[in-house]
């Protein structure tokens, strides 16, 4: 405490030359020491993070994903739909949906591709491009990794 108060005194005595941010950090350090050593107040209860996205947020973000499977979906776009920061949105989405946003979007694209493979005669190139994959190769590799079969093999079975 003595060292911090000496630094505060030295900075305050510089006739307006003191760095405000530095002074504030010194005062904060002093306040923390005083509270930890001399306060008789009970520690505040820890605030638990929310359980996840609200129903309204989930509905909005899932609707957005479904409407935009044909193009690149950025994390920023999804966070904006829910009015959350990028980091908070990603954490809450994973907690709610059980998968990271990127993984969830990939799985939805593959699910939609399965439907198209079963129900239409659309070419693999058209399916891949209509679902936001950069190429048929990207589509085939992703599909195979998630399903365990190529799109052609899946269509035949």
PDB file of C-alpha atoms in Angstrom:
ATOM      1  CA  UNK A   1       0.000   0.000   0.000  1.00  0.00           C
ATOM      2  CA  UNK A   2       2.838   2.358   0.834  1.00  0.00           C
ATOM      3  CA  UNK A   3       4.460   1.929  -2.576  1.00  0.00           C
ATOM      4  CA  UNK A   4       1.177   2.591  -4.371  1.00  0.00           C
ATOM      5  CA  UNK A   5       0.430   5.713  -2.327  1.00  0.00           C
ATOM      6  CA  UNK A   6       3.957   7.021  -3.041  1.00  0.00           C
ATOM      7  CA  UNK A   7       3.376   6.511  -6.780  1.00  0.00           C
ATOM      8  CA  UNK A   8       0.013   8.297  -6.551  1.00  0.00           C
ATOM      9  CA  UNK A   9       1.630  11.194  -4.683  1.00  0.00           C
ATOM     10  CA  UNK A  10       4.463  11.454  -7.218  1.00  0.00           C
ATOM     11  CA  UNK A  11       2.092  11.377 -10.194  1.00  0.00           C
ATOM     12  CA  UNK A  12      -0.331  13.870  -8.666  1.00  0.00           C
ATOM     13  CA  UNK A  13       2.540  16.266  -7.987  1.00  0.00           C
ATOM     14  CA  UNK A  14       3.553  16.558 -11.623  1.00  0.00           C
ATOM     15  CA  UNK A  15       1.467  19.705 -12.163  1.00  0.00           C
ATOM     16  CA  UNK A  16      -1.035  18.332 -14.645  1.00  0.00           C
ATOM     17  CA  UNK A  17       1.422  16.014 -16.324  1.00  0.00           C
ATOM     18  CA  UNK A  18       0.061  12.875 -14.669  1.00  0.00           C
ATOM     19  CA  UNK A  19      -1.403  10.208 -16.892  1.00  0.00           C
ATOM     20  CA  UNK A  20      -5.051   9.939 -15.931  1.00  0.00           C
ATOM     21  CA  UNK A  21      -5.272   6.239 -16.869  1.00  0.00           C
ATOM     22  CA  UNK A  22      -2.167   5.453 -14.817  1.00  0.00           C
ATOM     23  CA  UNK A  23      -3.522   7.342 -11.802  1.00  0.00           C
ATOM     24  CA  UNK A  24      -6.874   5.561 -12.099  1.00  0.00           C
ATOM     25  CA  UNK A  25      -5.151   2.182 -12.206  1.00  0.00           C
ATOM     26  CA  UNK A  26      -3.089   3.039  -9.106  1.00  0.00           C
ATOM     27  CA  UNK A  27      -6.202   4.177  -7.247  1.00  0.00           C
ATOM     28  CA  UNK A  28      -7.987   0.982  -8.312  1.00  0.00           C
ATOM     29  CA  UNK A  29      -5.097  -1.152  -7.051  1.00  0.00           C
ATOM     30  CA  UNK A  30      -5.196   0.689  -3.726  1.00  0.00           C
ATOM     31  CA  UNK A  31      -8.962   0.238  -3.453  1.00  0.00           C
ATOM     32  CA  UNK A  32      -8.666  -3.505  -4.108  1.00  0.00           C
ATOM     33  CA  UNK A  33      -6.022  -3.877  -1.384  1.00  0.00           C
ATOM     34  CA  UNK A  34      -8.126  -1.901   1.095  1.00  0.00           C
ATOM     35  CA  UNK A  35     -11.251  -3.924   0.331  1.00  0.00           C
ATOM     36  CA  UNK A  36      -9.483  -7.275   0.555  1.00  0.00           C
ATOM     37  CA  UNK A  37      -7.638  -6.520   3.787  1.00  0.00           C
ATOM     38  CA  UNK A  38      -9.998  -4.289   5.741  1.00  0.00           C
ATOM     39  CA  UNK A  39     -13.563  -4.718   4.487  1.00  0.00           C
ATOM     40  CA  UNK A  40     -16.098  -6.458   6.701  1.00  0.00           C
ATOM     41  CA  UNK A  41     -18.675  -6.760   3.920  1.00  0.00           C
ATOM     42  CA  UNK A  42     -19.503 -10.222   2.628  1.00  0.00           C
ATOM     43  CA  UNK A  43     -18.279 -11.109  -0.838  1.00  0.00           C
ATOM     44  CA  UNK A  44     -20.935 -10.416  -3.466  1.00  0.00           C
ATOM     45  CA  UNK A  45     -22.741 -13.441  -4.803  1.00  0.00           C
ATOM     46  CA  UNK A  46     -21.308 -14.705  -8.052  1.00  0.00           C
ATOM     47  CA  UNK A  47     -23.567 -13.968 -10.984  1.00  0.00           C
ATOM     48  CA  UNK A  48     -24.098 -17.133 -12.957  1.00  0.00           C
ATOM     49  CA  UNK A  49     -24.073 -16.808 -16.724  1.00  0.00           C
ATOM     50  CA  UNK A  50     -27.408 -17.208 -18.404  1.00  0.00           C
ATOM     51  CA  UNK A  51     -28.485 -20.684 -19.410  1.00  0.00           C
ATOM     52  CA  UNK A  52     -28.313 -19.825 -23.082  1.00  0.00           C
ATOM     53  CA  UNK A  53     -30.184 -17.948 -25.747  1.00  0.00           C
ATOM     54  CA  UNK A  54     -33.802 -17.008 -25.151  1.00  0.00           C
ATOM     55  CA  UNK A  55     -36.519 -18.699 -27.214  1.00  0.00           C
ATOM     56  CA  UNK A  56     -36.953 -15.524 -29.217  1.00  0.00           C
ATOM     57  CA  UNK A  57     -33.224 -15.290 -29.944  1.00  0.00           C
ATOM     58  CA  UNK A  58     -33.097 -18.955 -30.955  1.00  0.00           C
ATOM     59  CA  UNK A  59     -36.056 -18.550 -33.291  1.00  0.00           C
ATOM     60  CA  UNK A  60     -34.554 -15.418 -34.912  1.00  0.00           C
ATOM     61  CA  UNK A  61     -31.081 -16.897 -35.380  1.00  0.00           C
ATOM     62  CA  UNK A  62     -32.355 -20.246 -36.703  1.00  0.00           C
ATOM     63  CA  UNK A  63     -34.684 -18.470 -39.137  1.00  0.00           C
ATOM     64  CA  UNK A  64     -31.748 -16.362 -40.287  1.00  0.00           C
ATOM     65  CA  UNK A  65     -29.558 -19.431 -40.773  1.00  0.00           C
ATOM     66  CA  UNK A  66     -32.241 -21.276 -42.754  1.00  0.00           C
ATOM     67  CA  UNK A  67     -32.879 -18.250 -44.962  1.00  0.00           C
ATOM     68  CA  UNK A  68     -29.165 -17.808 -45.660  1.00  0.00           C
ATOM     69  CA  UNK A  69     -27.836 -21.344 -46.155  1.00  0.00           C
ATOM     70  CA  UNK A  70     -27.120 -20.413 -49.773  1.00  0.00           C
ATOM     71  CA  UNK A  71     -24.458 -17.860 -48.835  1.00  0.00           C
ATOM     72  CA  UNK A  72     -21.598 -17.378 -46.402  1.00  0.00           C
ATOM     73  CA  UNK A  73     -22.987 -16.739 -42.929  1.00  0.00           C
ATOM     74  CA  UNK A  74     -20.675 -14.710 -40.695  1.00  0.00           C
ATOM     75  CA  UNK A  75     -20.612 -14.997 -36.928  1.00  0.00           C
ATOM     76  CA  UNK A  76     -21.045 -11.221 -36.797  1.00  0.00           C
ATOM     77  CA  UNK A  77     -24.331 -11.537 -38.692  1.00  0.00           C
ATOM     78  CA  UNK A  78     -25.648 -14.151 -36.275  1.00  0.00           C
ATOM     79  CA  UNK A  79     -24.589 -12.128 -33.241  1.00  0.00           C
ATOM     80  CA  UNK A  80     -26.318  -9.053 -34.688  1.00  0.00           C
ATOM     81  CA  UNK A  81     -29.558 -10.999 -35.076  1.00  0.00           C
ATOM     82  CA  UNK A  82     -29.525 -11.675 -31.324  1.00  0.00           C
ATOM     83  CA  UNK A  83     -28.095  -8.291 -30.267  1.00  0.00           C
ATOM     84  CA  UNK A  84     -25.171  -9.959 -28.474  1.00  0.00           C
ATOM     85  CA  UNK A  85     -21.412  -9.558 -28.718  1.00  0.00           C
ATOM     86  CA  UNK A  86     -19.569 -12.085 -30.879  1.00  0.00           C
ATOM     87  CA  UNK A  87     -18.001 -13.897 -27.939  1.00  0.00           C
ATOM     88  CA  UNK A  88     -21.151 -13.964 -25.820  1.00  0.00           C
ATOM     89  CA  UNK A  89     -23.275 -15.086 -28.761  1.00  0.00           C
ATOM     90  CA  UNK A  90     -20.899 -17.951 -29.640  1.00  0.00           C
ATOM     91  CA  UNK A  91     -20.875 -19.178 -26.023  1.00  0.00           C
ATOM     92  CA  UNK A  92     -24.637 -18.922 -25.609  1.00  0.00           C
ATOM     93  CA  UNK A  93     -25.333 -20.520 -29.001  1.00  0.00           C
ATOM     94  CA  UNK A  94     -23.148 -23.519 -28.195  1.00  0.00           C
ATOM     95  CA  UNK A  95     -24.729 -23.848 -24.758  1.00  0.00           C
ATOM     96  CA  UNK A  96     -28.219 -23.725 -26.276  1.00  0.00           C
ATOM     97  CA  UNK A  97     -27.745 -25.730 -29.473  1.00  0.00           C
ATOM     98  CA  UNK A  98     -24.997 -28.132 -28.416  1.00  0.00           C
ATOM     99  CA  UNK A  99     -22.739 -27.135 -31.307  1.00  0.00           C
ATOM    100  CA  UNK A 100     -20.661 -24.122 -32.262  1.00  0.00           C
ATOM    101  CA  UNK A 101     -22.375 -21.809 -34.780  1.00  0.00           C
ATOM    102  CA  UNK A 102     -20.058 -22.788 -37.642  1.00  0.00           C
ATOM    103  CA  UNK A 103     -20.608 -26.493 -36.999  1.00  0.00           C
ATOM    104  CA  UNK A 104     -24.366 -26.022 -36.748  1.00  0.00           C
ATOM    105  CA  UNK A 105     -24.514 -24.163 -40.093  1.00  0.00           C
ATOM    106  CA  UNK A 106     -22.439 -26.903 -41.778  1.00  0.00           C
ATOM    107  CA  UNK A 107     -24.730 -29.590 -40.384  1.00  0.00           C
ATOM    108  CA  UNK A 108     -27.818 -27.715 -41.605  1.00  0.00           C
ATOM    109  CA  UNK A 109     -26.294 -27.402 -45.080  1.00  0.00           C
ATOM    110  CA  UNK A 110     -25.562 -31.118 -45.162  1.00  0.00           C
ATOM    111  CA  UNK A 111     -29.084 -31.926 -43.916  1.00  0.00           C
ATOM    112  CA  UNK A 112     -30.553 -29.751 -46.674  1.00  0.00           C
ATOM    113  CA  UNK A 113     -28.249 -31.460 -49.192  1.00  0.00           C
ATOM    114  CA  UNK A 114     -29.542 -34.864 -48.035  1.00  0.00           C
ATOM    115  CA  UNK A 115     -33.106 -33.702 -48.665  1.00  0.00           C
ATOM    116  CA  UNK A 116     -32.182 -32.443 -52.126  1.00  0.00           C
ATOM    117  CA  UNK A 117     -30.308 -35.667 -52.938  1.00  0.00           C
ATOM    118  CA  UNK A 118     -33.319 -37.790 -51.898  1.00  0.00           C
ATOM    119  CA  UNK A 119     -36.062 -35.681 -53.446  1.00  0.00           C
ATOM    120  CA  UNK A 120     -34.606 -34.114 -56.593  1.00  0.00           C
ATOM    121  CA  UNK A 121     -32.390 -34.980 -59.482  1.00  0.00           C
ATOM    122  CA  UNK A 122     -30.413 -31.760 -59.074  1.00  0.00           C
ATOM    123  CA  UNK A 123     -26.749 -32.102 -59.992  1.00  0.00           C
ATOM    124  CA  UNK A 124     -24.098 -32.147 -57.272  1.00  0.00           C
ATOM    125  CA  UNK A 125     -22.620 -28.902 -58.597  1.00  0.00           C
ATOM    126  CA  UNK A 126     -25.984 -27.148 -58.356  1.00  0.00           C
ATOM    127  CA  UNK A 127     -26.619 -28.510 -54.858  1.00  0.00           C
ATOM    128  CA  UNK A 128     -23.177 -27.466 -53.647  1.00  0.00           C
ATOM    129  CA  UNK A 129     -23.484 -23.933 -55.015  1.00  0.00           C
ATOM    130  CA  UNK A 130     -27.071 -23.512 -53.838  1.00  0.00           C
ATOM    131  CA  UNK A 131     -25.980 -24.357 -50.284  1.00  0.00           C
ATOM    132  CA  UNK A 132     -23.085 -21.946 -50.059  1.00  0.00           C
ATOM    133  CA  UNK A 133     -20.200 -24.349 -50.618  1.00  0.00           C
ATOM    134  CA  UNK A 134     -17.305 -22.840 -52.547  1.00  0.00           C
ATOM    135  CA  UNK A 135     -17.109 -25.816 -54.933  1.00  0.00           C
ATOM    136  CA  UNK A 136     -18.385 -29.328 -55.541  1.00  0.00           C
ATOM    137  CA  UNK A 137     -15.127 -30.624 -54.058  1.00  0.00           C
ATOM    138  CA  UNK A 138     -15.669 -28.650 -50.849  1.00  0.00           C
ATOM    139  CA  UNK A 139     -19.233 -29.947 -50.686  1.00  0.00           C
ATOM    140  CA  UNK A 140     -18.183 -33.561 -51.304  1.00  0.00           C
ATOM    141  CA  UNK A 141     -15.416 -33.449 -48.692  1.00  0.00           C
ATOM    142  CA  UNK A 142     -17.634 -31.860 -46.053  1.00  0.00           C
ATOM    143  CA  UNK A 143     -20.523 -34.200 -46.800  1.00  0.00           C
ATOM    144  CA  UNK A 144     -18.261 -37.262 -46.619  1.00  0.00           C
ATOM    145  CA  UNK A 145     -16.704 -36.090 -43.340  1.00  0.00           C
ATOM    146  CA  UNK A 146     -20.103 -35.563 -41.682  1.00  0.00           C
ATOM    147  CA  UNK A 147     -22.119 -38.396 -43.245  1.00  0.00           C
ATOM    148  CA  UNK A 148     -19.508 -41.053 -43.932  1.00  0.00           C
ATOM    149  CA  UNK A 149     -20.436 -41.353 -47.598  1.00  0.00           C
ATOM    150  CA  UNK A 150     -20.025 -39.155 -50.647  1.00  0.00           C
ATOM    151  CA  UNK A 151     -23.109 -37.345 -51.974  1.00  0.00           C
ATOM    152  CA  UNK A 152     -23.165 -39.756 -54.946  1.00  0.00           C
ATOM    153  CA  UNK A 153     -23.053 -42.797 -52.661  1.00  0.00           C
ATOM    154  CA  UNK A 154     -25.760 -41.274 -50.472  1.00  0.00           C
ATOM    155  CA  UNK A 155     -27.996 -40.625 -53.489  1.00  0.00           C
ATOM    156  CA  UNK A 156     -27.597 -44.222 -54.716  1.00  0.00           C
ATOM    157  CA  UNK A 157     -28.485 -45.706 -51.340  1.00  0.00           C
TER     158      UNK A 157
END
